[in-house]
């Protein structure tokens, strides 16, 4: 893990804004001390949830998306550490491990043009390298009986999450994906649009449910591929629930749960699915923040939930409000995910 930067007390002190009469979340989270390795930390920490970040946008670029996903982690972490630690939201059930910086890979990618065939192939190779790092860490965390919370990067990183969970469990695992897109595109080389199809092809992904895809941006080819694998891959559309009102959101939560809940499963949240959320493919028609939070909370309460990944956030640094919206919303999703298990630290 040469690309990993570990979170430490100095980082925490720089990010947490102390205030008299308050206890901030960041004052109670756990992290490695100078004498610990990853293995000893995971073995010794009482934290159930282990958070780490991914700072890269290479997979997004290889998929012709808008870069910026490498910046989400720092924005989200700052916001999370400064929420309140109280009886409804306890920081001492969370360990912050650090983040993958991928600085060298990002610099190489900056000089590559995905519209040039040979240069796009180079981007694919960089994504494959990232895959290995992510899957290794996710597997390590899960084997320690912890639940990873992965923040940042593109949806190419879903592959590493799925593979890491599957390797730790010794079998194919399931995924529920809250997304405007299926990311089930052809196996043409690794990028943010085919993490699930690669995991499916390699038998790391068992059952897959895509929740709320946009009909206007799902190709005939993708619909055909889903139909060919209809026993394992299911979906509903945003238009069915929110526009034509053919399906009820809460009933669809239950329907999708039946497809994935009997096995270990991950929750994937693509911020593109949420209206006006700063992301790599920002949507002007999408689910509300309230619906996204309800989605996370619902699946966090299921017995076999094994990880949460929030990705595709791409803040515009010219707009300070843009960063605040992204950071605060991600912190809401994280706390919605951990609150069902508050009782273990009472």
Tab-separated table of C-alpha atoms in Angstrom:
chain	number	residue	atom	x	y	z
A	1	UNK	CA	0.000	0.000	0.000
A	2	UNK	CA	2.580	2.500	-1.140
A	3	UNK	CA	-0.158	4.874	-2.285
A	4	UNK	CA	-1.841	5.099	1.117
A	5	UNK	CA	-1.652	8.089	3.477
A	6	UNK	CA	-2.613	7.193	7.025
A	7	UNK	CA	-4.793	9.512	9.080
A	8	UNK	CA	-3.104	10.643	12.301
A	9	UNK	CA	-3.606	12.937	15.273
A	10	UNK	CA	-2.034	15.864	13.459
A	11	UNK	CA	-4.524	15.493	10.604
A	12	UNK	CA	-7.380	15.363	13.061
A	13	UNK	CA	-6.260	18.452	14.943
A	14	UNK	CA	-6.044	20.416	11.696
A	15	UNK	CA	-9.542	19.427	10.601
A	16	UNK	CA	-11.596	19.531	13.802
A	17	UNK	CA	-12.906	22.953	14.779
A	18	UNK	CA	-13.178	22.803	18.562
A	19	UNK	CA	-15.930	24.718	20.324
A	20	UNK	CA	-16.559	25.196	24.041
A	21	UNK	CA	-19.550	23.205	25.255
A	22	UNK	CA	-19.554	20.830	22.286
A	23	UNK	CA	-17.984	17.479	21.465
A	24	UNK	CA	-17.234	17.039	17.793
A	25	UNK	CA	-17.437	13.682	16.017
A	26	UNK	CA	-13.740	13.939	15.183
A	27	UNK	CA	-12.829	14.080	18.875
A	28	UNK	CA	-14.166	10.566	19.376
A	29	UNK	CA	-13.166	8.685	16.218
A	30	UNK	CA	-10.373	6.122	16.347
A	31	UNK	CA	-7.223	6.046	14.194
A	32	UNK	CA	-3.797	4.441	14.067
A	33	UNK	CA	-1.191	5.556	16.543
A	34	UNK	CA	2.494	5.603	15.673
A	35	UNK	CA	3.084	2.108	17.077
A	36	UNK	CA	0.340	0.341	15.144
A	37	UNK	CA	0.161	-1.440	11.810
A	38	UNK	CA	-3.063	-1.760	9.841
A	39	UNK	CA	-3.458	-5.317	11.088
A	40	UNK	CA	-2.933	-4.454	14.749
A	41	UNK	CA	-5.261	-1.446	14.485
A	42	UNK	CA	-8.044	-3.517	12.920
A	43	UNK	CA	-7.566	-6.208	15.567
A	44	UNK	CA	-7.566	-3.776	18.492
A	45	UNK	CA	-10.050	-1.047	17.600
A	46	UNK	CA	-13.573	-1.250	19.022
A	47	UNK	CA	-14.872	0.617	15.979
A	48	UNK	CA	-17.285	-1.352	13.823
A	49	UNK	CA	-16.915	0.949	10.798
A	50	UNK	CA	-13.618	1.740	9.094
A	51	UNK	CA	-13.584	4.736	6.760
A	52	UNK	CA	-11.060	5.359	4.009
A	53	UNK	CA	-10.908	7.613	0.995
A	54	UNK	CA	-9.990	7.221	-2.664
A	55	UNK	CA	-8.468	10.249	-4.367
A	56	UNK	CA	-8.547	9.566	-8.094
A	57	UNK	CA	-10.592	10.387	-11.186
A	58	UNK	CA	-8.756	8.183	-13.678
A	59	UNK	CA	-11.645	5.772	-14.168
A	60	UNK	CA	-13.987	8.691	-14.759
A	61	UNK	CA	-11.637	10.202	-17.328
A	62	UNK	CA	-11.288	6.851	-19.110
A	63	UNK	CA	-15.099	6.856	-19.375
A	64	UNK	CA	-15.151	10.396	-20.828
A	65	UNK	CA	-16.591	11.851	-17.601
A	66	UNK	CA	-15.902	15.111	-15.773
A	67	UNK	CA	-12.901	14.736	-13.484
A	68	UNK	CA	-12.775	16.037	-9.925
A	69	UNK	CA	-13.659	12.921	-7.962
A	70	UNK	CA	-10.154	12.934	-6.482
A	71	UNK	CA	-11.166	15.925	-4.331
A	72	UNK	CA	-14.232	14.490	-2.591
A	73	UNK	CA	-12.472	12.726	0.281
A	74	UNK	CA	-10.940	15.778	1.956
A	75	UNK	CA	-14.169	17.761	1.666
A	76	UNK	CA	-16.273	14.942	3.084
A	77	UNK	CA	-13.835	14.172	5.913
A	78	UNK	CA	-13.730	17.783	7.079
A	79	UNK	CA	-17.500	17.899	7.241
A	80	UNK	CA	-17.858	14.534	8.971
A	81	UNK	CA	-15.331	15.284	11.694
A	82	UNK	CA	-17.139	18.501	12.627
A	83	UNK	CA	-20.644	17.149	13.156
A	84	UNK	CA	-21.787	16.687	16.749
A	85	UNK	CA	-20.949	13.638	18.840
A	86	UNK	CA	-24.113	12.913	20.845
A	87	UNK	CA	-26.449	10.086	21.867
A	88	UNK	CA	-27.844	9.782	18.326
A	89	UNK	CA	-24.547	10.094	16.479
A	90	UNK	CA	-21.481	8.586	18.150
A	91	UNK	CA	-17.999	8.993	16.724
A	92	UNK	CA	-16.437	6.216	18.790
A	93	UNK	CA	-17.931	3.542	16.569
A	94	UNK	CA	-15.889	4.832	13.625
A	95	UNK	CA	-12.232	4.432	12.727
A	96	UNK	CA	-10.648	6.666	10.085
A	97	UNK	CA	-7.845	4.829	8.333
A	98	UNK	CA	-6.703	7.387	5.739
A	99	UNK	CA	-6.838	7.607	1.976
A	100	UNK	CA	-5.348	6.362	-1.269
A	101	UNK	CA	-3.633	9.357	-2.842
A	102	UNK	CA	-2.657	7.863	-6.241
A	103	UNK	CA	-0.677	11.041	-6.860
A	104	UNK	CA	1.680	9.510	-9.424
A	105	UNK	CA	-1.155	7.805	-11.299
A	106	UNK	CA	-3.209	11.004	-11.364
A	107	UNK	CA	-0.246	12.906	-12.807
A	108	UNK	CA	0.235	10.309	-15.534
A	109	UNK	CA	-3.476	10.392	-16.338
A	110	UNK	CA	-3.482	14.178	-16.592
A	111	UNK	CA	-1.384	13.946	-19.762
A	112	UNK	CA	-3.517	11.262	-21.427
A	113	UNK	CA	-6.383	11.867	-23.835
A	114	UNK	CA	-9.160	9.216	-23.681
A	115	UNK	CA	-10.205	10.132	-27.231
A	116	UNK	CA	-6.897	8.702	-28.476
A	117	UNK	CA	-7.180	4.910	-28.519
A	118	UNK	CA	-3.671	4.094	-27.284
A	119	UNK	CA	-3.814	6.704	-24.539
A	120	UNK	CA	-7.178	5.405	-23.369
A	121	UNK	CA	-5.612	1.956	-23.059
A	122	UNK	CA	-3.015	3.484	-20.752
A	123	UNK	CA	-5.823	4.888	-18.610
A	124	UNK	CA	-7.354	1.397	-18.454
A	125	UNK	CA	-4.039	0.030	-17.134
A	126	UNK	CA	-3.896	2.678	-14.427
A	127	UNK	CA	-7.414	1.760	-13.344
A	128	UNK	CA	-6.404	-1.912	-13.122
A	129	UNK	CA	-3.554	-0.939	-10.808
A	130	UNK	CA	-5.989	0.967	-8.593
A	131	UNK	CA	-8.353	-2.034	-8.567
A	132	UNK	CA	-5.700	-4.182	-6.911
A	133	UNK	CA	-5.042	-1.659	-4.141
A	134	UNK	CA	-8.732	-1.191	-3.325
A	135	UNK	CA	-9.600	-4.894	-3.298
A	136	UNK	CA	-6.640	-5.666	-1.021
A	137	UNK	CA	-7.687	-3.125	1.616
A	138	UNK	CA	-11.402	-3.928	1.509
A	139	UNK	CA	-10.626	-7.625	1.932
A	140	UNK	CA	-8.352	-6.898	4.886
A	141	UNK	CA	-10.999	-4.782	6.636
A	142	UNK	CA	-13.786	-7.327	6.082
A	143	UNK	CA	-11.605	-10.220	7.284
A	144	UNK	CA	-11.164	-8.265	10.524
A	145	UNK	CA	-14.983	-8.319	10.927
A	146	UNK	CA	-15.304	-4.603	10.244
A	147	UNK	CA	-17.487	-2.767	7.754
A	148	UNK	CA	-15.700	-0.504	5.263
A	149	UNK	CA	-17.070	2.914	4.351
A	150	UNK	CA	-15.364	4.044	1.157
A	151	UNK	CA	-15.528	7.682	0.109
A	152	UNK	CA	-14.534	9.238	-3.205
A	153	UNK	CA	-13.180	8.192	-6.552
A	154	UNK	CA	-15.237	7.074	-9.523
A	155	UNK	CA	-17.573	4.140	-9.900
A	156	UNK	CA	-14.712	2.139	-11.343
A	157	UNK	CA	-13.818	1.547	-7.693
A	158	UNK	CA	-16.947	-0.571	-7.226
A	159	UNK	CA	-14.995	-3.408	-8.816
A	160	UNK	CA	-12.312	-3.314	-6.126
A	161	UNK	CA	-14.943	-3.119	-3.382
A	162	UNK	CA	-16.846	-6.113	-4.739
A	163	UNK	CA	-13.731	-8.188	-5.359
A	164	UNK	CA	-12.331	-7.381	-1.905
A	165	UNK	CA	-15.574	-8.357	-0.193
A	166	UNK	CA	-15.867	-11.544	-2.260
A	167	UNK	CA	-12.289	-12.581	-1.491
A	168	UNK	CA	-12.846	-12.015	2.217
A	169	UNK	CA	-16.080	-14.023	2.199
A	170	UNK	CA	-14.776	-16.729	-0.126
A	171	UNK	CA	-17.780	-16.476	-2.459
A	172	UNK	CA	-19.606	-14.156	-4.848
A	173	UNK	CA	-21.415	-11.287	-3.104
A	174	UNK	CA	-24.377	-9.048	-3.921
A	175	UNK	CA	-24.708	-5.322	-4.554
A	176	UNK	CA	-27.474	-2.712	-4.491
A	177	UNK	CA	-26.533	0.310	-6.615
A	178	UNK	CA	-28.334	3.661	-6.278
A	179	UNK	CA	-27.459	5.098	-9.662
A	180	UNK	CA	-28.713	6.911	-12.738
A	181	UNK	CA	-26.606	4.521	-14.834
A	182	UNK	CA	-26.061	0.762	-14.734
A	183	UNK	CA	-22.267	0.844	-15.075
A	184	UNK	CA	-22.776	-2.534	-16.725
A	185	UNK	CA	-21.127	-1.582	-19.994
A	186	UNK	CA	-18.986	-3.884	-22.191
A	187	UNK	CA	-15.631	-5.338	-21.117
A	188	UNK	CA	-13.579	-2.948	-23.241
A	189	UNK	CA	-10.969	-2.054	-20.621
A	190	UNK	CA	-11.451	-0.830	-17.073
A	191	UNK	CA	-13.224	2.475	-16.455
A	192	UNK	CA	-16.038	3.911	-14.351
A	193	UNK	CA	-18.768	2.564	-16.626
A	194	UNK	CA	-18.044	-1.157	-16.298
A	195	UNK	CA	-16.955	-1.975	-12.749
A	196	UNK	CA	-20.039	-4.110	-12.178
A	197	UNK	CA	-19.859	-5.928	-15.512
A	198	UNK	CA	-16.224	-6.905	-14.852
A	199	UNK	CA	-17.076	-8.076	-11.321
A	200	UNK	CA	-20.039	-10.016	-12.738
A	201	UNK	CA	-17.978	-11.625	-15.502
A	202	UNK	CA	-15.288	-12.697	-13.035
A	203	UNK	CA	-17.860	-14.169	-10.615
A	204	UNK	CA	-17.159	-11.785	-7.752
A	205	UNK	CA	-20.631	-10.259	-8.165
A	206	UNK	CA	-23.592	-12.575	-7.587
A	207	UNK	CA	-26.916	-10.723	-7.560
A	208	UNK	CA	-26.985	-7.115	-8.720
A	209	UNK	CA	-29.825	-4.599	-8.371
A	210	UNK	CA	-29.656	-1.160	-10.018
A	211	UNK	CA	-32.042	1.220	-8.276
A	212	UNK	CA	-33.442	4.185	-10.200
A	213	UNK	CA	-31.642	4.109	-13.541
A	214	UNK	CA	-32.576	6.839	-16.021
A	215	UNK	CA	-34.326	5.494	-19.092
A	216	UNK	CA	-32.930	8.232	-21.353
A	217	UNK	CA	-29.341	7.218	-20.624
A	218	UNK	CA	-29.595	3.425	-20.702
A	219	UNK	CA	-28.811	1.935	-24.098
A	220	UNK	CA	-30.741	-0.810	-25.859
A	221	UNK	CA	-27.623	-2.960	-25.577
A	222	UNK	CA	-27.541	-2.570	-21.795
A	223	UNK	CA	-31.225	-3.416	-21.446
A	224	UNK	CA	-30.600	-6.531	-23.567
A	225	UNK	CA	-27.642	-7.584	-21.414
A	226	UNK	CA	-29.746	-7.206	-18.268
A	227	UNK	CA	-32.528	-9.275	-19.828
A	228	UNK	CA	-30.058	-12.035	-20.714
A	229	UNK	CA	-29.019	-12.181	-17.029
A	230	UNK	CA	-32.431	-11.438	-15.523
A	231	UNK	CA	-32.122	-14.022	-12.738
A	232	UNK	CA	-29.113	-12.225	-11.270
A	233	UNK	CA	-29.454	-8.655	-12.529
A	234	UNK	CA	-32.601	-6.655	-11.801
A	235	UNK	CA	-33.502	-2.964	-11.885
A	236	UNK	CA	-36.138	-0.297	-11.652
A	237	UNK	CA	-36.131	3.163	-13.187
A	238	UNK	CA	-36.331	6.658	-11.829
A	239	UNK	CA	-39.180	7.397	-14.211
A	240	UNK	CA	-41.244	4.442	-12.945
A	241	UNK	CA	-41.068	5.754	-9.373
A	242	UNK	CA	-40.814	9.515	-9.600
A	243	UNK	CA	-42.349	10.549	-12.925
A	244	UNK	CA	-45.050	8.075	-14.006
A	245	UNK	CA	-45.686	6.896	-10.412
A	246	UNK	CA	-46.044	3.305	-11.585
A	247	UNK	CA	-44.009	2.024	-8.677
A	248	UNK	CA	-43.833	3.124	-5.047
A	249	UNK	CA	-40.399	4.051	-3.673
A	250	UNK	CA	-40.836	2.276	-0.339
A	251	UNK	CA	-42.224	-0.866	-1.943
A	252	UNK	CA	-39.296	-0.885	-4.362
A	253	UNK	CA	-36.864	-0.763	-1.437
A	254	UNK	CA	-38.424	-3.999	-0.182
A	255	UNK	CA	-38.519	-5.575	-3.639
A	256	UNK	CA	-34.836	-4.860	-4.276
A	257	UNK	CA	-33.900	-6.093	-0.803
A	258	UNK	CA	-35.309	-9.541	-1.600
A	259	UNK	CA	-32.823	-9.810	-4.448
A	260	UNK	CA	-29.696	-9.086	-2.409
A	261	UNK	CA	-30.291	-9.491	1.328
A	262	UNK	CA	-29.729	-13.259	1.703
A	263	UNK	CA	-26.000	-12.884	1.074
A	264	UNK	CA	-23.329	-10.369	2.065
A	265	UNK	CA	-23.966	-7.224	0.054
A	266	UNK	CA	-22.525	-3.795	-0.550
A	267	UNK	CA	-24.328	-0.468	-0.950
A	268	UNK	CA	-23.088	1.666	-3.836
A	269	UNK	CA	-24.173	5.309	-3.972
A	270	UNK	CA	-23.455	7.246	-7.161
A	271	UNK	CA	-23.996	10.931	-6.436
A	272	UNK	CA	-25.037	11.405	-10.077
A	273	UNK	CA	-28.417	9.964	-9.054
A	274	UNK	CA	-29.222	12.906	-6.755
A	275	UNK	CA	-30.616	16.116	-8.182
A	276	UNK	CA	-28.165	19.036	-8.380
A	277	UNK	CA	-25.499	17.173	-6.383
A	278	UNK	CA	-21.985	18.228	-7.515
A	279	UNK	CA	-20.843	15.116	-9.364
A	280	UNK	CA	-19.099	13.833	-12.467
A	281	UNK	CA	-22.396	13.695	-14.382
A	282	UNK	CA	-24.589	16.074	-12.386
A	283	UNK	CA	-28.306	15.481	-12.873
A	284	UNK	CA	-30.997	18.132	-13.207
A	285	UNK	CA	-33.649	15.448	-12.693
A	286	UNK	CA	-32.956	12.931	-9.972
A	287	UNK	CA	-33.830	11.657	-6.527
A	288	UNK	CA	-34.026	14.107	-3.637
A	289	UNK	CA	-31.450	14.075	-0.862
A	290	UNK	CA	-34.211	12.818	1.437
A	291	UNK	CA	-34.868	9.759	-0.749
A	292	UNK	CA	-31.135	9.007	-0.941
A	293	UNK	CA	-30.842	9.136	2.846
A	294	UNK	CA	-33.872	6.881	3.274
A	295	UNK	CA	-32.302	4.443	0.831
A	296	UNK	CA	-29.046	4.215	2.792
A	297	UNK	CA	-30.799	3.922	6.141
A	298	UNK	CA	-33.103	1.164	4.896
A	299	UNK	CA	-30.306	-1.070	3.614
A	300	UNK	CA	-28.041	-0.282	6.573
A	301	UNK	CA	-30.624	-2.004	8.768
A	302	UNK	CA	-30.380	-5.309	6.903
A	303	UNK	CA	-28.363	-8.093	8.515
A	304	UNK	CA	-25.913	-8.850	5.701
A	305	UNK	CA	-24.845	-5.327	4.797
A	306	UNK	CA	-21.075	-5.393	4.309
A	307	UNK	CA	-19.909	-2.006	2.981
A	308	UNK	CA	-20.934	1.468	1.849
A	309	UNK	CA	-19.325	3.263	-1.094
A	310	UNK	CA	-20.142	6.898	-1.947
A	311	UNK	CA	-18.590	8.000	-5.234
A	312	UNK	CA	-18.605	10.255	-8.293
A	313	UNK	CA	-18.676	13.489	-6.288
A	314	UNK	CA	-16.925	16.233	-8.261
A	315	UNK	CA	-16.938	19.628	-6.531
A	316	UNK	CA	-16.500	22.876	-8.419
A	317	UNK	CA	-13.797	24.709	-6.468
A	318	UNK	CA	-14.916	28.055	-7.863
A	319	UNK	CA	-18.074	27.724	-5.766
A	320	UNK	CA	-17.512	27.494	-1.998
A	321	UNK	CA	-21.160	26.566	-1.474
A	322	UNK	CA	-20.669	23.689	-3.908
A	323	UNK	CA	-18.069	22.120	-1.620
A	324	UNK	CA	-20.194	22.623	1.485
A	325	UNK	CA	-23.215	20.931	-0.093
A	326	UNK	CA	-21.162	17.906	-1.133
A	327	UNK	CA	-19.332	17.511	2.176
A	328	UNK	CA	-22.384	17.914	4.381
A	329	UNK	CA	-24.503	15.571	2.323
A	330	UNK	CA	-21.902	12.802	2.347
A	331	UNK	CA	-21.609	13.151	6.125
A	332	UNK	CA	-25.386	12.673	6.372
A	333	UNK	CA	-25.170	9.468	4.333
A	334	UNK	CA	-22.340	8.140	6.496
A	335	UNK	CA	-24.222	8.764	9.738
A	336	UNK	CA	-27.441	7.326	8.279
A	337	UNK	CA	-25.403	4.189	7.595
A	338	UNK	CA	-23.891	3.825	11.068
A	339	UNK	CA	-26.866	4.842	13.236
A	340	UNK	CA	-28.625	1.434	13.073
A	341	UNK	CA	-25.737	0.008	15.144
A	342	UNK	CA	-25.521	2.657	17.837
A	343	UNK	CA	-26.566	0.161	20.492
A	344	UNK	CA	-23.221	-1.673	20.289
A	345	UNK	CA	-21.430	1.280	21.863
A	346	UNK	CA	-23.940	2.457	24.437
